[in-house]
Short mmCIF file of C-alpha atoms and ligand atoms in Angstrom, two decimals:
data_model
loop_
_atom_site.label_atom_id
_atom_site.label_comp_id
_atom_site.label_asym_id
_atom_site.label_seq_id
_atom_site.Cartn_x
_atom_site.Cartn_y
_atom_site.Cartn_z
CA UNK A 15 0.00 0.01 0.00
CA UNK A 16 1.32 3.49 -0.90
CA UNK A 17 0.62 6.17 1.68
CA UNK A 18 0.92 9.94 1.69
CA UNK A 19 1.18 11.56 5.09
CA UNK A 20 0.93 15.33 5.24
CA UNK A 21 2.51 16.80 8.35
CA UNK A 22 4.45 13.54 8.62
CA UNK A 23 7.28 15.07 10.63
CA UNK A 24 4.91 16.08 13.43
CA UNK A 25 4.06 14.34 16.66
CA UNK A 26 1.29 12.10 15.28
CA UNK A 27 2.76 11.75 11.80
CA UNK A 28 6.07 10.36 13.01
CA UNK A 29 4.40 7.61 15.02
CA UNK A 30 2.09 6.77 12.13
CA UNK A 31 5.06 6.45 9.78
CA UNK A 32 6.69 4.08 12.28
CA UNK A 33 3.67 1.76 12.19
CA UNK A 34 3.21 1.83 8.43
CA UNK A 35 6.91 1.18 7.66
CA UNK A 36 6.97 -1.71 10.18
CA UNK A 37 3.94 -3.09 8.32
CA UNK A 38 5.98 -3.08 5.08
CA UNK A 39 4.04 -0.25 3.49
CA UNK A 40 5.38 2.63 1.41
CA UNK A 41 5.29 6.15 2.84
CA UNK A 42 5.66 9.58 1.22
CA UNK A 43 5.97 12.15 3.94
CA UNK A 44 5.28 15.82 3.27
CA UNK A 45 6.19 18.54 5.74
CA UNK A 46 7.46 22.13 5.77
CA UNK A 47 8.60 22.01 9.41
CA UNK A 48 6.32 24.91 10.39
CA UNK A 49 5.75 23.32 13.80
CA UNK A 50 7.77 20.12 13.57
CA UNK A 51 11.36 19.05 13.56
CA UNK A 52 13.55 17.37 10.94
CA UNK A 53 15.10 15.29 13.76
CA UNK A 54 11.76 13.45 14.08
CA UNK A 55 12.11 11.78 10.67
CA UNK A 56 15.89 11.32 10.42
CA UNK A 57 15.50 7.77 11.74
CA UNK A 58 13.58 6.81 8.56
CA UNK A 59 16.25 8.14 6.16
CA UNK A 60 17.75 4.72 5.38
CA UNK A 61 14.44 2.96 4.89
CA UNK A 62 13.92 2.29 1.15
CA UNK A 63 10.13 2.49 1.67
CA UNK A 64 10.33 6.08 2.95
CA UNK A 65 10.45 9.23 0.89
CA UNK A 66 10.45 12.76 2.35
CA UNK A 67 9.33 15.84 0.39
CA UNK A 68 9.82 19.30 1.84
CA UNK A 69 6.64 21.00 0.63
CA UNK A 70 3.99 23.44 1.76
CA UNK A 71 0.58 21.85 1.14
CA UNK A 72 -0.90 25.24 0.25
CA UNK A 73 0.70 24.50 -3.13
CA UNK A 74 -0.72 21.48 -5.01
CA UNK A 75 1.38 18.37 -5.58
CA UNK A 76 1.01 15.15 -7.55
CA UNK A 77 2.09 11.78 -6.10
CA UNK A 78 0.66 8.39 -6.94
CA UNK A 79 -0.70 6.84 -3.72
CA UNK A 80 -3.55 4.63 -2.48
CA UNK A 81 -4.41 6.50 0.68
CA UNK A 82 -3.82 10.00 2.11
CA UNK A 83 -3.45 10.74 5.82
CA UNK A 84 -4.00 14.48 5.93
CA UNK A 85 -2.53 15.61 9.22
CA UNK A 86 -0.68 18.81 8.30
CA UNK A 87 -1.40 21.82 10.48
CA UNK A 88 0.10 23.34 13.64
CA UNK A 89 -1.98 21.66 16.36
CA UNK A 90 -1.15 23.16 19.76
CA UNK A 91 -2.84 26.45 20.64
CA UNK A 92 0.60 28.01 21.13
CA UNK A 93 1.67 27.04 17.62
CA UNK A 94 -1.55 27.62 15.69
CA UNK A 95 -2.03 31.06 17.20
CA UNK A 96 1.48 32.28 16.27
CA UNK A 97 0.44 32.92 12.69
CA UNK A 98 -3.37 32.45 12.62
CA UNK A 99 -3.80 33.58 9.03
CA UNK A 100 -1.29 30.99 7.89
CA UNK A 101 -3.15 28.39 10.05
CA UNK A 102 -6.45 29.16 8.29
CA UNK A 103 -4.68 29.14 4.91
CA UNK A 104 -3.03 25.79 5.62
CA UNK A 105 -6.33 24.15 6.55
CA UNK A 106 -8.38 25.65 3.71
CA UNK A 107 -5.92 25.35 0.87
CA UNK A 108 -4.12 22.30 2.12
CA UNK A 109 -7.31 20.30 2.57
CA UNK A 110 -8.60 21.46 -0.81
CA UNK A 111 -5.33 20.38 -2.51
CA UNK A 112 -5.34 16.97 -0.78
CA UNK A 113 -9.01 16.30 -1.57
CA UNK A 114 -8.35 17.12 -5.22
CA UNK A 115 -5.39 14.76 -5.26
CA UNK A 116 -7.53 12.03 -3.66
CA UNK A 117 -10.24 12.67 -6.26
CA UNK A 118 -7.75 12.42 -9.18
CA UNK A 119 -6.27 9.18 -7.78
CA UNK A 120 -9.56 7.76 -6.46
CA UNK A 121 -7.64 7.38 -3.16
CA UNK A 122 -9.03 7.24 0.36
CA UNK A 123 -8.50 10.33 2.50
CA UNK A 124 -8.41 10.59 6.29
CA UNK A 125 -8.72 14.15 7.52
CA UNK A 126 -7.35 14.92 11.00
CA UNK A 127 -10.07 17.07 12.49
CA UNK A 128 -10.14 18.02 16.13
CA UNK A 129 -12.14 18.16 19.36
CA UNK A 130 -11.75 21.93 18.84
CA UNK A 131 -14.69 21.85 16.45
CA UNK A 132 -16.90 21.40 19.56
CA UNK A 133 -15.79 24.94 20.63
CA UNK A 134 -17.12 25.75 24.09
CA UNK A 135 -19.05 22.51 24.71
CA UNK A 136 -22.59 22.57 26.03
CA UNK A 137 -22.57 18.95 27.23
CA UNK A 138 -20.03 16.47 28.54
CA UNK A 139 -19.01 14.13 26.96
CA UNK A 140 -19.08 15.47 23.40
CA UNK A 141 -20.85 13.33 20.82
CA UNK A 142 -20.34 13.43 17.03
CA UNK A 143 -23.80 14.98 16.67
CA UNK A 144 -22.95 18.00 18.86
CA UNK A 145 -22.61 21.05 16.64
CA UNK A 146 -20.16 23.17 18.71
CA UNK A 147 -20.41 26.83 19.58
CA UNK A 148 -17.51 28.86 18.20
CA UNK A 149 -16.78 32.55 18.69
CA UNK A 150 -15.33 33.94 15.48
CA UNK A 151 -13.62 36.67 17.50
CA UNK A 152 -11.60 34.18 19.58
CA UNK A 153 -7.87 33.50 19.15
CA UNK A 154 -8.79 29.78 18.77
CA UNK A 155 -11.21 30.40 15.95
CA UNK A 156 -8.61 30.10 13.11
CA UNK A 157 -8.11 26.47 14.05
CA UNK A 158 -11.65 25.67 15.23
CA UNK A 159 -13.41 27.09 12.19
CA UNK A 160 -10.59 25.96 9.93
CA UNK A 161 -11.15 22.35 10.99
CA UNK A 162 -14.90 22.77 10.62
CA UNK A 163 -14.43 24.10 7.12
CA UNK A 164 -12.06 21.21 6.39
CA UNK A 165 -14.77 18.75 7.47
CA UNK A 166 -17.34 20.51 5.35
CA UNK A 167 -15.06 20.34 2.27
CA UNK A 168 -14.52 16.62 2.83
CA UNK A 169 -18.31 16.07 2.83
CA UNK A 170 -18.72 18.11 -0.34
CA UNK A 171 -16.04 16.06 -2.12
CA UNK A 172 -17.77 12.91 -0.91
CA UNK A 173 -21.18 14.05 -2.18
CA UNK A 174 -19.91 15.44 -5.48
CA UNK A 175 -17.22 12.94 -6.34
CA UNK A 176 -18.08 9.94 -4.20
CA UNK A 177 -14.73 10.24 -2.41
CA UNK A 178 -14.01 7.85 0.43
CA UNK A 179 -13.40 10.23 3.36
CA UNK A 180 -12.84 9.59 7.02
CA UNK A 181 -13.00 12.57 9.43
CA UNK A 182 -11.33 11.88 12.74
CA UNK A 183 -11.99 14.31 15.60
CA UNK A 184 -8.78 13.88 17.58
CA UNK A 185 -8.92 14.83 21.24
CA UNK A 186 -5.88 15.78 23.37
CA UNK A 187 -3.03 13.37 22.66
CA UNK A 188 0.35 13.00 24.35
CA UNK A 189 3.32 10.76 24.43
CA UNK A 190 7.11 10.45 24.46
CA UNK A 191 7.85 12.39 21.28
CA UNK A 192 5.98 15.62 22.15
CA UNK A 193 8.25 18.56 21.45
CA UNK A 194 9.23 20.25 24.70
CA UNK A 195 8.56 23.72 23.23
CA UNK A 196 5.17 22.81 21.79
CA UNK A 197 3.32 24.71 24.54
CA UNK A 198 0.95 21.84 25.37
CA UNK A 199 0.10 21.36 29.02
CA UNK A 200 1.66 17.89 29.48
CA UNK A 201 5.01 18.78 27.91
CA UNK A 202 5.08 22.10 29.76
CA UNK A 203 4.39 20.55 33.17
CA UNK A 204 6.92 17.72 32.73
CA UNK A 205 9.66 20.08 31.65
CA UNK A 206 8.88 22.52 34.39
CA UNK A 207 9.03 19.73 36.97
CA UNK A 208 12.28 18.38 35.57
CA UNK A 209 13.80 21.85 35.81
CA UNK A 210 12.27 22.54 39.23
CA UNK A 211 10.29 25.46 37.87
CA UNK A 212 6.77 26.49 38.80
CA UNK A 213 3.79 25.16 36.84
CA UNK A 214 1.93 27.92 35.10
CA UNK A 215 -1.83 27.41 35.28
CA UNK A 216 -4.05 29.44 32.96
CA UNK A 217 -7.39 30.24 34.56
CA UNK A 218 -8.80 28.40 37.60
CA UNK A 219 -7.22 25.08 36.73
CA UNK A 220 -10.63 23.51 37.12
CA UNK A 221 -10.98 23.17 33.35
CA UNK A 222 -10.69 19.54 32.27
CA UNK A 223 -9.17 17.58 29.41
CA UNK A 224 -8.99 13.86 28.57
CA UNK A 225 -5.56 12.80 27.43
CA UNK A 226 -5.10 9.88 25.01
CA UNK A 227 -1.77 8.07 24.70
CA UNK A 228 -0.25 8.30 21.20
CA UNK A 229 -0.14 4.50 20.55
CA UNK A 230 -3.87 4.25 21.26
CA UNK A 231 -4.63 7.12 18.90
CA UNK A 232 -2.55 5.56 16.09
CA UNK A 233 -4.33 2.22 16.49
CA UNK A 234 -7.64 4.09 16.16
CA UNK A 235 -6.45 5.89 12.97
CA UNK A 236 -5.33 2.62 11.40
CA UNK A 237 -8.67 0.98 12.17
CA UNK A 238 -10.62 3.87 10.68
CA UNK A 239 -8.56 3.97 7.48
CA UNK A 240 -9.17 0.24 7.06
CA UNK A 241 -12.92 0.52 7.66
CA UNK A 242 -15.75 1.28 5.22
CA UNK A 243 -16.92 4.13 7.42
CA UNK A 244 -17.59 7.52 5.85
CA UNK A 245 -18.18 10.47 8.19
CA UNK A 246 -17.01 11.92 11.50
CA UNK A 247 -15.71 9.94 14.46
CA UNK A 248 -14.33 10.91 17.85
CA UNK A 249 -10.97 9.37 18.92
CA UNK A 250 -9.72 10.12 22.42
CA UNK A 251 -9.56 9.07 26.02
CA UNK A 252 -12.50 8.95 28.39
CA UNK A 253 -10.23 9.58 31.38
CA UNK A 254 -11.00 13.18 32.28
CA UNK A 255 -8.78 15.25 34.62
CA UNK A 256 -8.65 18.87 35.72
CA UNK A 257 -5.53 20.84 34.91
CA UNK A 258 -4.84 21.36 38.63
CA UNK A 259 -5.02 17.59 39.25
CA UNK A 260 -2.78 16.98 36.25
CA UNK A 261 -0.22 19.42 37.69
CA UNK A 262 -0.30 17.56 41.04
CA UNK A 263 -0.05 14.17 39.33
CA UNK A 264 3.02 15.14 37.30
CA UNK A 265 4.69 16.79 40.32
CA UNK A 266 4.15 13.67 42.40
CA UNK A 267 5.48 11.39 39.65
CA UNK A 268 8.68 13.44 39.50
CA UNK A 269 8.92 13.94 43.28
CA UNK A 270 8.86 17.65 42.61
CA UNK A 271 7.22 20.29 44.73
CA UNK A 272 6.27 22.71 41.95
CA UNK A 273 4.74 26.01 42.93
CA UNK A 274 1.74 26.97 40.85
CA UNK A 275 1.61 30.37 39.21
CA UNK A 276 -1.90 31.37 38.23
CA UNK A 277 -2.22 33.38 35.02
CA UNK A 278 -5.36 34.72 33.29
CA UNK A 279 -7.47 32.20 31.37
CA UNK A 280 -6.60 31.78 27.70
CA UNK A 281 -9.06 33.29 25.23
CA UNK A 282 -11.89 30.84 24.41
CA UNK A 283 -10.43 28.05 26.57
CA UNK A 284 -12.99 25.15 26.73
CA UNK A 285 -14.17 24.58 30.32
CA UNK A 286 -14.37 20.84 29.89
CA UNK A 287 -13.57 18.27 27.25
CA UNK A 288 -14.17 14.52 27.05
CA UNK A 289 -15.11 12.49 24.01
CA UNK A 290 -18.09 10.18 23.71
CA UNK A 291 -16.41 7.26 21.99
CA UNK A 292 -19.41 4.94 21.72
CA UNK A 293 -19.25 5.13 17.96
CA UNK A 294 -15.60 4.09 17.78
CA UNK A 295 -16.29 1.27 20.24
CA UNK A 296 -19.20 -0.04 18.24
CA UNK A 297 -17.89 0.50 14.72
CA UNK A 298 -14.18 -0.25 15.15
CA UNK A 299 -14.06 -2.17 18.39
CA UNK A 300 -11.59 0.50 19.48
CA UNK A 301 -10.96 2.01 22.87
CA UNK A 302 -7.83 3.31 24.58
CA UNK A 303 -5.79 0.76 26.49
CA UNK A 304 -3.07 2.93 28.12
CA UNK A 305 -4.09 4.70 31.37
CA UNK A 306 -3.01 8.28 31.98
CA UNK A 307 -0.70 7.16 34.82
CA UNK A 308 1.00 4.53 32.65
CA UNK A 309 1.30 6.81 29.66
CA UNK A 310 2.76 9.62 31.74
CA UNK A 311 5.40 7.24 33.08
CA UNK A 312 6.51 6.37 29.52
CA UNK A 313 6.47 10.02 28.52
CA UNK A 314 8.43 11.16 31.54
CA UNK A 315 11.08 8.50 30.94
CA UNK A 316 11.67 9.71 27.37
CA UNK A 317 11.70 13.40 28.43
CA UNK A 318 14.38 12.57 31.02
CA UNK A 319 16.50 10.89 28.30
CA UNK A 320 15.99 13.86 25.94
CA UNK A 321 17.01 16.35 28.62
CA UNK A 322 20.26 14.52 29.18
N1 UDP B 405 -2.54 25.03 30.23
C1 UDP B 405 -1.99 25.46 31.44
N2 UDP B 405 -0.64 25.61 31.53
C2 UDP B 405 0.21 25.36 30.47
C3 UDP B 405 -0.37 24.96 29.22
C4 UDP B 405 -1.74 24.82 29.14
O1 UDP B 405 -2.70 25.66 32.43
O2 UDP B 405 1.42 25.53 30.60
C5 UDP B 405 -3.97 24.81 30.15
C6 UDP B 405 -4.65 25.50 28.96
O3 UDP B 405 -5.05 26.81 29.32
C7 UDP B 405 -5.86 24.58 28.70
C8 UDP B 405 -5.31 23.20 29.06
O4 UDP B 405 -4.17 23.39 29.90
O5 UDP B 405 -6.93 24.86 29.59
C9 UDP B 405 -4.88 22.35 27.88
O6 UDP B 405 -4.03 23.16 27.09
P1 UDP B 405 -3.24 22.63 25.80
O7 UDP B 405 -2.53 23.81 25.22
O8 UDP B 405 -2.42 21.46 26.12
O9 UDP B 405 -4.38 22.11 24.77
P2 UDP B 405 -5.88 22.52 24.44
O10 UDP B 405 -6.71 21.43 25.00
O11 UDP B 405 -6.20 23.84 25.08
O12 UDP B 405 -5.91 22.54 22.95
#
């Protein structure tokens, strides 16, 4: 099977490439390193089934593949808010270009959407039928509305061209290869603890997230791509935790006594977030296997090695 992975040098892309290459498949990886690192993919350099192309997906490209994993876009709030106009452009134009390529090749396309499309949720957990309330004047809107537009474009290509599309709403994900300067809460807290610095908490710290370990996410993506399903599907962990409790958990795992510095809440920050994964359970027989405690241990171990 020939695969194209956009954003392949990123956190999720790198792990996906690992799995596909181990499975004997061929991988074209496209990235422009806007929010990723060339070091992430150096390990694949000598694999004859791997080909890297430095390319911005806002420009069209032609490659002959069977399936497209369209992941490219800065994904942490810190990264996607640095250049919000570029973020919107990457999602709009990149998704359009990839859908056109899939149409020309009659290839399957998996679009990495996000829990962000649920905006400020009204109910917990969030179900695929929830429509999501999004403030267009929020700093998060470039990504939230961008991903919504990406989904909408996928459905239009499906209706007009009968394209096989899979829209995965990815909830918070973490794991050993998170970049330390990514700005996400888990990488921030681990690094702050390792350096004996204070944890910075934005808002009350009572806001919640549900963190899925990267291996579980990848298994979900692989199952969706292999399925006949067309439409949206949540993939994430049901283990919900407040940011304050997460801070305490990471401090205790590292035997650190981190002070907490409270800063103002980030613009548009969702108050709670947890996926309803009934559909993934029923359709794919998928659910996360790695607990937050176990996944954090693996992540902390790798971060300690990297820091050395
Ligand atoms: N957060 C925090 N301290 C940090 C980084 C993040 O308190 O150093 C909070 C952030 O305000 C949000 C939650 O942790 O409420 C998760 O943030 P993250 O950037 O990891 O992802 P999000 O779920 O917001 O996309």
